[in-house]
Amino acid sequence: MLDPDRLFPLERATRTLARSLYEQVAELAIISPHGHTDPAWFAGNAGFPDPAQLFVTPDHYVFRMLFSQGVPLENLGIAPRDGRAFETDGRRIWRLFAQHYYLLRATPSKMWIDHALSDVFGVQDALSADSADAIYDHLSSCLADPSFRPRALFDRFGIETLATTDAALDPLTHHATIAASDWGGRIIPTYRPDAVIDPDAGDFSKNLTALGKVTGEDTQTWRGYLKAHQKRRQHFIKMGATATDHGHPDATTADLGGAEAEALFDKVIAGDGTADDHRLFRAQMLTEMAQMSVEDGLVMQIHPGADRNHSTKMFDTFGADKGFDIPKAAEYTKALRPLLNKFGTDPALSLIVFTLDEATYARELAPLAGVYPALKIGPAWWFFDSPEGMRRYRETTTETAGFYNTVGFNDDTRAFCSIPARHDVARRVDCGYLATLVETGRLSHADAAEVAVDLAYGLAKRAYKL
Amino acid sequence: MLDPDRLFPLERATRTLARSLYEQVAELAIISPHGHTDPAWFAGNAGFPDPAQLFVTPDHYVFRMLFSQGVPLENLGIAPRDGRAFETDGRRIWRLFAQHYYLLRATPSKMWIDHALSDVFGVQDALSADSADAIYDHLSSCLADPSFRPRALFDRFGIETLATTDAALDPLTHHATIAASDWGGRIIPTYRPDAVIDPDAGDFSKNLTALGKVTGEDTQTWRGYLKAHQKRRQHFIKMGATATDHGHPDATTADLGGAEAEALFDKVIAGDGTADDHRLFRAQMLTEMAQMSVEDGLVMQIHPGADRNHSTKMFDTFGADKGFDIPKAAEYTKALRPLLNKFGTDPALSLIVFTLDEATYARELAPLAGVYPALKIGPAWWFFDSPEGMRRYRETTTETAGFYNTVGFNDDTRAFCSIPARHDVARRVDCGYLATLVETGRLSHADAAEVAVDLAYGLAKRAYKL
Amino acid sequence: MLDPDRLFPLERATRTLARSLYEQVAELAIISPHGHTDPAWFAGNAGFPDPAQLFVTPDHYVFRMLFSQGVPLENLGIAPRDGRAFETDGRRIWRLFAQHYYLLRATPSKMWIDHALSDVFGVQDALSADSADAIYDHLSSCLADPSFRPRALFDRFGIETLATTDAALDPLTHHATIAASDWGGRIIPTYRPDAVIDPDAGDFSKNLTALGKVTGEDTQTWRGYLKAHQKRRQHFIKMGATATDHGHPDATTADLGGAEAEALFDKVIAGDGTADDHRLFRAQMLTEMAQMSVEDGLVMQIHPGADRNHSTKMFDTFGADKGFDIPKAAEYTKALRPLLNKFGTDPALSLIVFTLDEATYARELAPLAGVYPALKIGPAWWFFDSPEGMRRYRETTTETAGFYNTVGFNDDTRAFCSIPARHDVARRVDCGYLATLVETGRLSHADAAEVAVDLAYGLAKRAYKL
């Protein structure tokens, strides 16, 4: 099912070189420094319930594509919020998925799923309406086996470190359970404080109260609020965290004076803030987070640029994360200036910025990362976590920012079984890119071999302090 | 003159595969669901007057390029509005064209013209100053022959269906003549109501009056105006139309309440509307058109993003459509939200959106089309109807939207003889892309063969309900 | 150290063709119509002081990359403004550079430096920490030799004409010295009046006074100010200039009435102008400069789009041009309309526009240059003066604007020894592109050979009237 030379360059000599570079990195341990797997899986180590709940129901890449061609989400096991009926029979969901699998032709999702079916589960046949039942049976029997439990798969996947993404208010009990267990897998949290930073978040006010409670700080005052962040970050650090993550609507930062920031905070928590005030508050908080990173050493990530819950109708019916988050044009040059002007040359800050607007790579992010010591460019993300997206990423960042202002690969996934597949795609595309550079006289063979290891393993490990 | 392997990938195994895929689709019937050929040609079936009037005078791609290098439009047979003299001698225009044909090197126009000269007219020599007269003579003698009349060419080109683009007020007499004839060619109109929707259009007020007259509705009231559209659309449907088309300056849509929409209409037709009111009215009307499409089944197309008549001087001298329409940055995520929020998940709507800003493919249109059932992405358009444009289109849409949220190819041309050439270019580029996917392990050979037929024929037929 | 087939296409038949096209242009004379070399070098013809001052200290591409990975600028020989100590030992700077040379892997800078080391200085070994001292010694002994003096290198590089960029107030004494010498090298100035046009420039008011003094015009009046420009341009023309250059923050142009322009000027020089007034004044001045170009024949260049001195902290410490100029999104369709509407079809104007936003090539600049006789597209610039940048440039401009609305290559460099390398890269990438067109049936072999010479030599010569 899988072409052993997949994703390598077409030209045969270059392909041969790509393959030899790839062979040197294919089996390196996986560093997964940013993602959304559920720590409960590894805490409880229960078997995954059924193939549909592993491959279809939690994967927005998959169900959004089927929905776009008329398959109702209910039929794919997505629960409506109002309690209406939805499909719960895994086999029926799986059959529907298999019938429509042709819609995913030439998408990264198909490549990941084929890889997981083949390499993780030993499936030999292509998934289709005809093979659906047999494959379902096979997967089900695998899932019943202890060797397919989360910890076993984690070990088998060769994951060295996996970071989850956790709300600031998350009690991190699963992480504690894992740490207290006799299992050696390294699973660490990431401090994601959006819900206690974004005044537009639902329950912002309640969240602040909760943050006050958990930290023992008075989060109704600016000083107390900042102190609460500092304390909570310390707790995350104690639990293994090495990074924060910020999912703002855009990358705007601000650098207000202390009094001005305090007045803004007071206005916002009083509920008197306008949309512009809320935007400014988020902007200011990015700079405050940078300040704290300078102090406590947490690597800072910004993931901006999605217009969340584009369809109000679908959000009302099914809730968030149903495939209706849509990118929009992004801007970094002006947006990051306040933060970078303050901390961009501080060796204590490490800031990793992602984008959903590829036009910003060559135009803004590579020029910025190519000069500011603090700034690094995150890998191709989300809709761009794909062979073409990765190729464009390298072609538009390397010439200005080089390799060493990038941070390796992030799988950023909720789909646990896709982790090896995703890293494999990145390693193949990168080795193909390096081979092309060598064959066009832009990189020596020896340098390519060294860079290949850095892109697959070293850069992520160093950038995230793992 | 034509390389039989043109536009296929360079690498030889991939080229061989592309050729074999192409051979399976090269002779499929042509579906031309959107274009600007003149229905009068097929109604009257008179011979084309001379080679210059077939290849030069009506083709803005051609004369804009010559003008950009100093050739006056008058010398190319373009009539100034003020009655000043202009060249009318076809042979002299043709010679001037031939002398400057080198300016079109590596453009799609040259590829189309070479294809038409070679395949349609059997010309053997490359066009140049030296060969100009001989080729002119040869073409002239062809054009005098009945086998080069419009209907004969239509049949010879293997066109299954050809849609023209027709103003809402167009009487469609030529379509009636064609329908009443004993000739079997299927030529259908498309409802293009810009002149009765855009308050900035010249004669907007007169056009509304005319729309009232032709439909028997009171177009001075909001209800009557909407009713008039509904009736006129029914007339177009009766004449064979399956689609509407909207050439707005941008893709902005709105979803006003009934009273608000009515008040806006009243203000606009009273001539009291500001530029913002006009923009909002156009935006609201896109949503109204979507509503009507839900009701009457017409497929809806939006072609936004050109800054029309960029040179006031040239517009004053020569009028519209003289090559001075220039694209600008586009935005879809916010712009389409009101319409998509209302009708985007309605299975009765089929909305095809085009762009002149390639940055929006991967960033906005593919993510939107990859989740909204109503939305599909139109093919690479206008300046992007080119080998590189088509390649970038596939590379930036497929990974997120797949193949089945696209709609095959549109030739969108006024240049009748270029139709086979344009479809041929699309088929070649698509087969080259598919072959590349196969050879890099992203698509199976069997799937590629199926997709090739869909891209060349099936998708256009289904998307436009033909 | 240099692959003789570097930058050619991977596929072997295409590579062979690219090589044969390249062989026809590799030794053509260099036209360098836009750059920033120092005329004092050629006036005084002193030897370059040491390798670090030739390769490291003046090259912002190089030191920005090292700075981005933590190397302090002081250690690279960049002088802080406050008189603080900085490294002045060339060998120590060179060692630091060599240790970090791996950061430049796969960047154009590395390709240029390797080319200069190998071809200009005959260095055999790759630069690294190990080879640093030996290479430093070798370079030092070369630089001590008269055959490595500026004029000798100029002659050896085969430069036919080299244009410098000179402030309007520059006395052009070095150009006069060169002209008066018995050396035959053609080095001409370019009129760059930003400091006497941009009200936001430091010392704007003083600069106007100085402009008045040098021209004998009253630059406190609008008429006198314009007259002063006209006279100063005449002086530059007398000294050999064929072009102007304008480094505005964006491409906005305006076409105010005479009285309105005068009132704006009065307000601006009175110091009463707002930021918008300053922007409008710059915009108006572009159109005034176009008017003057129509009259005196100077080719006009616009280089817009950089956000200069992004880090205030670094600007305060080290001054301008330290690698902290960052591109931002650009717009040309609306911005250039006033100027193009007035002079865009005037055969006496030749306007060359550059961009730092690649999205504007296919979307705006190619459509504009493909119709306006006055407008041509400058080559891939700055961060895009790179193999991938050049490839994207051709792929996004050629199909709409052809080859003849482009102007060949600009090296735009301060790094004298990189000039042959940069032109070589451009010639290789262009020949690779042309070979690809031939092998995919889009260009005949004979046409490709002709175009190759135009791209390498003819277009620049004609576009800049050299």
Short mmCIF file of N, CA and C in Angstrom, two decimals, chain C residues 222-292:
data_model
loop_
_atom_site.label_atom_id
_atom_site.label_comp_id
_atom_site.label_asym_id
_atom_site.label_seq_id
_atom_site.Cartn_x
_atom_site.Cartn_y
_atom_site.Cartn_z
N TRP C 222 7.26 75.91 -3.78
CA TRP C 222 6.94 74.69 -4.56
C TRP C 222 7.61 74.73 -5.93
N ARG C 223 7.47 75.85 -6.61
CA ARG C 223 8.08 75.97 -7.95
C ARG C 223 9.60 75.86 -7.85
N GLY C 224 10.16 76.59 -6.89
CA GLY C 224 11.62 76.56 -6.74
C GLY C 224 12.12 75.18 -6.38
N TYR C 225 11.35 74.50 -5.55
CA TYR C 225 11.71 73.14 -5.13
C TYR C 225 11.74 72.19 -6.33
N LEU C 226 10.70 72.28 -7.15
CA LEU C 226 10.66 71.42 -8.33
C LEU C 226 11.80 71.78 -9.28
N LYS C 227 12.02 73.08 -9.44
CA LYS C 227 13.10 73.56 -10.31
C LYS C 227 14.46 73.01 -9.83
N ALA C 228 14.64 73.01 -8.51
CA ALA C 228 15.89 72.51 -7.94
C ALA C 228 16.09 71.03 -8.30
N HIS C 229 15.00 70.24 -8.22
CA HIS C 229 15.10 68.84 -8.64
C HIS C 229 15.52 68.75 -10.11
N GLN C 230 14.87 69.56 -10.91
CA GLN C 230 15.17 69.51 -12.36
C GLN C 230 16.64 69.81 -12.63
N LYS C 231 17.13 70.83 -11.95
CA LYS C 231 18.53 71.22 -12.16
C LYS C 231 19.49 70.14 -11.66
N ARG C 232 19.14 69.58 -10.48
CA ARG C 232 20.02 68.58 -9.89
C ARG C 232 20.05 67.32 -10.76
N ARG C 233 18.89 66.96 -11.28
CA ARG C 233 18.83 65.82 -12.21
C ARG C 233 19.72 66.08 -13.43
N GLN C 234 19.68 67.35 -13.92
CA GLN C 234 20.54 67.68 -15.07
C GLN C 234 22.01 67.48 -14.72
N HIS C 235 22.37 67.86 -13.50
CA HIS C 235 23.74 67.67 -13.08
C HIS C 235 24.10 66.18 -13.06
N PHE C 236 23.21 65.39 -12.52
CA PHE C 236 23.44 63.93 -12.51
C PHE C 236 23.56 63.40 -13.94
N ILE C 237 22.70 63.89 -14.81
CA ILE C 237 22.76 63.45 -16.22
C ILE C 237 24.13 63.80 -16.81
N LYS C 238 24.58 65.00 -16.52
CA LYS C 238 25.89 65.42 -17.01
C LYS C 238 27.00 64.48 -16.50
N MET C 239 26.80 63.98 -15.30
CA MET C 239 27.79 63.08 -14.71
C MET C 239 27.57 61.62 -15.14
N GLY C 240 26.64 61.41 -16.06
CA GLY C 240 26.47 60.07 -16.62
C GLY C 240 25.22 59.33 -16.22
N ALA C 241 24.44 59.88 -15.29
CA ALA C 241 23.26 59.16 -14.80
C ALA C 241 22.26 58.92 -15.92
N THR C 242 21.64 57.75 -15.88
CA THR C 242 20.53 57.47 -16.80
C THR C 242 19.25 57.15 -16.04
N ALA C 243 19.31 57.17 -14.70
CA ALA C 243 18.15 56.72 -13.93
C ALA C 243 18.05 57.42 -12.58
N THR C 244 16.85 57.40 -12.05
CA THR C 244 16.60 57.82 -10.67
C THR C 244 16.19 56.58 -9.87
N ASP C 245 16.16 56.73 -8.56
CA ASP C 245 15.70 55.63 -7.72
C ASP C 245 14.99 56.20 -6.50
N HIS C 246 13.92 55.54 -6.10
CA HIS C 246 13.08 56.06 -5.03
C HIS C 246 12.77 54.93 -4.05
N GLY C 247 13.23 55.12 -2.82
CA GLY C 247 13.11 54.07 -1.80
C GLY C 247 11.98 54.31 -0.83
N HIS C 248 10.78 54.50 -1.33
CA HIS C 248 9.65 54.87 -0.48
C HIS C 248 9.13 53.71 0.36
N PRO C 249 8.47 54.04 1.49
CA PRO C 249 7.89 52.98 2.32
C PRO C 249 6.85 52.15 1.57
N ASP C 250 6.10 52.78 0.65
CA ASP C 250 5.16 52.02 -0.18
C ASP C 250 5.08 52.70 -1.54
N ALA C 251 4.32 52.10 -2.44
CA ALA C 251 4.30 52.56 -3.83
C ALA C 251 3.23 53.60 -4.12
N THR C 252 2.63 54.13 -3.10
CA THR C 252 1.52 55.08 -3.30
C THR C 252 1.94 56.28 -4.15
N THR C 253 1.15 56.58 -5.14
CA THR C 253 1.34 57.78 -5.95
C THR C 253 0.08 58.64 -5.86
N ALA C 254 0.22 59.90 -6.22
CA ALA C 254 -0.92 60.82 -6.19
C ALA C 254 -0.83 61.74 -7.39
N ASP C 255 -1.93 62.32 -7.74
CA ASP C 255 -1.93 63.28 -8.83
C ASP C 255 -2.80 64.48 -8.43
N LEU C 256 -2.21 65.31 -7.60
CA LEU C 256 -2.93 66.49 -7.10
C LEU C 256 -2.90 67.61 -8.15
N GLY C 257 -3.88 68.48 -8.06
CA GLY C 257 -3.84 69.69 -8.86
C GLY C 257 -2.69 70.58 -8.39
N GLY C 258 -2.27 71.49 -9.23
CA GLY C 258 -1.12 72.34 -8.92
C GLY C 258 -1.27 73.11 -7.61
N ALA C 259 -2.41 73.73 -7.43
CA ALA C 259 -2.62 74.53 -6.21
C ALA C 259 -2.62 73.65 -4.98
N GLU C 260 -3.22 72.49 -5.13
CA GLU C 260 -3.31 71.55 -4.01
C GLU C 260 -1.92 71.04 -3.63
N ALA C 261 -1.14 70.73 -4.65
CA ALA C 261 0.22 70.26 -4.40
C ALA C 261 1.04 71.34 -3.71
N GLU C 262 0.88 72.55 -4.18
CA GLU C 262 1.63 73.66 -3.60
C GLU C 262 1.25 73.87 -2.12
N ALA C 263 -0.05 73.82 -1.85
CA ALA C 263 -0.51 73.99 -0.47
C ALA C 263 0.04 72.87 0.42
N LEU C 264 0.07 71.66 -0.12
CA LEU C 264 0.62 70.53 0.64
C LEU C 264 2.11 70.76 0.93
N PHE C 265 2.84 71.20 -0.07
CA PHE C 265 4.27 71.49 0.10
C PHE C 265 4.47 72.53 1.19
N ASP C 266 3.68 73.60 1.11
CA ASP C 266 3.81 74.68 2.09
C ASP C 266 3.58 74.15 3.51
N LYS C 267 2.55 73.34 3.64
CA LYS C 267 2.23 72.78 4.95
C LYS C 267 3.37 71.87 5.45
N VAL C 268 3.87 71.06 4.57
CA VAL C 268 4.91 70.11 4.94
C VAL C 268 6.19 70.83 5.35
N ILE C 269 6.61 71.84 4.54
CA ILE C 269 7.89 72.48 4.91
C ILE C 269 7.74 73.40 6.13
N ALA C 270 6.49 73.79 6.39
CA ALA C 270 6.26 74.55 7.61
C ALA C 270 6.31 73.65 8.85
N GLY C 271 6.40 72.34 8.62
CA GLY C 271 6.44 71.41 9.74
C GLY C 271 5.05 71.12 10.30
N ASP C 272 4.02 71.48 9.55
CA ASP C 272 2.65 71.27 10.03
C ASP C 272 2.02 70.00 9.48
N GLY C 273 2.77 69.24 8.71
CA GLY C 273 2.18 68.07 8.07
C GLY C 273 1.94 66.92 9.03
N THR C 274 0.81 66.26 8.85
CA THR C 274 0.53 65.03 9.61
C THR C 274 1.23 63.87 8.90
N ALA C 275 1.16 62.71 9.53
CA ALA C 275 1.71 61.51 8.88
C ALA C 275 1.06 61.29 7.52
N ASP C 276 -0.24 61.52 7.44
CA ASP C 276 -0.94 61.37 6.16
C ASP C 276 -0.46 62.39 5.13
N ASP C 277 -0.22 63.61 5.59
CA ASP C 277 0.31 64.63 4.67
C ASP C 277 1.67 64.20 4.12
N HIS C 278 2.49 63.66 4.98
CA HIS C 278 3.82 63.23 4.54
C HIS C 278 3.71 62.11 3.51
N ARG C 279 2.79 61.21 3.80
CA ARG C 279 2.57 60.10 2.86
C ARG C 279 2.08 60.65 1.51
N LEU C 280 1.16 61.58 1.58
CA LEU C 280 0.62 62.16 0.34
C LEU C 280 1.70 62.93 -0.41
N PHE C 281 2.54 63.61 0.34
CA PHE C 281 3.61 64.38 -0.32
C PHE C 281 4.57 63.44 -1.06
N ARG C 282 4.96 62.36 -0.39
CA ARG C 282 5.82 61.38 -1.08
C ARG C 282 5.12 60.85 -2.33
N ALA C 283 3.84 60.57 -2.19
CA ALA C 283 3.05 60.03 -3.31
C ALA C 283 3.02 61.02 -4.48
N GLN C 284 2.78 62.28 -4.16
CA GLN C 284 2.74 63.30 -5.19
C GLN C 284 4.10 63.45 -5.86
N MET C 285 5.14 63.36 -5.06
CA MET C 285 6.49 63.54 -5.61
C MET C 285 6.87 62.43 -6.58
N LEU C 286 6.33 61.22 -6.37
CA LEU C 286 6.60 60.17 -7.36
C LEU C 286 6.05 60.58 -8.72
N THR C 287 4.86 61.16 -8.70
CA THR C 287 4.27 61.59 -9.97
C THR C 287 5.04 62.78 -10.55
N GLU C 288 5.52 63.66 -9.68
CA GLU C 288 6.35 64.78 -10.17
C GLU C 288 7.65 64.25 -10.78
N MET C 289 8.22 63.25 -10.14
CA MET C 289 9.44 62.66 -10.67
C MET C 289 9.18 62.00 -12.03
N ALA C 290 7.99 61.38 -12.16
CA ALA C 290 7.64 60.78 -13.45
C ALA C 290 7.53 61.87 -14.53
N GLN C 291 6.93 62.97 -14.15
CA GLN C 291 6.82 64.12 -15.07
C GLN C 291 8.22 64.56 -15.52
N MET C 292 9.11 64.69 -14.57
CA MET C 292 10.48 65.11 -14.92
C MET C 292 11.18 64.07 -15.79
#
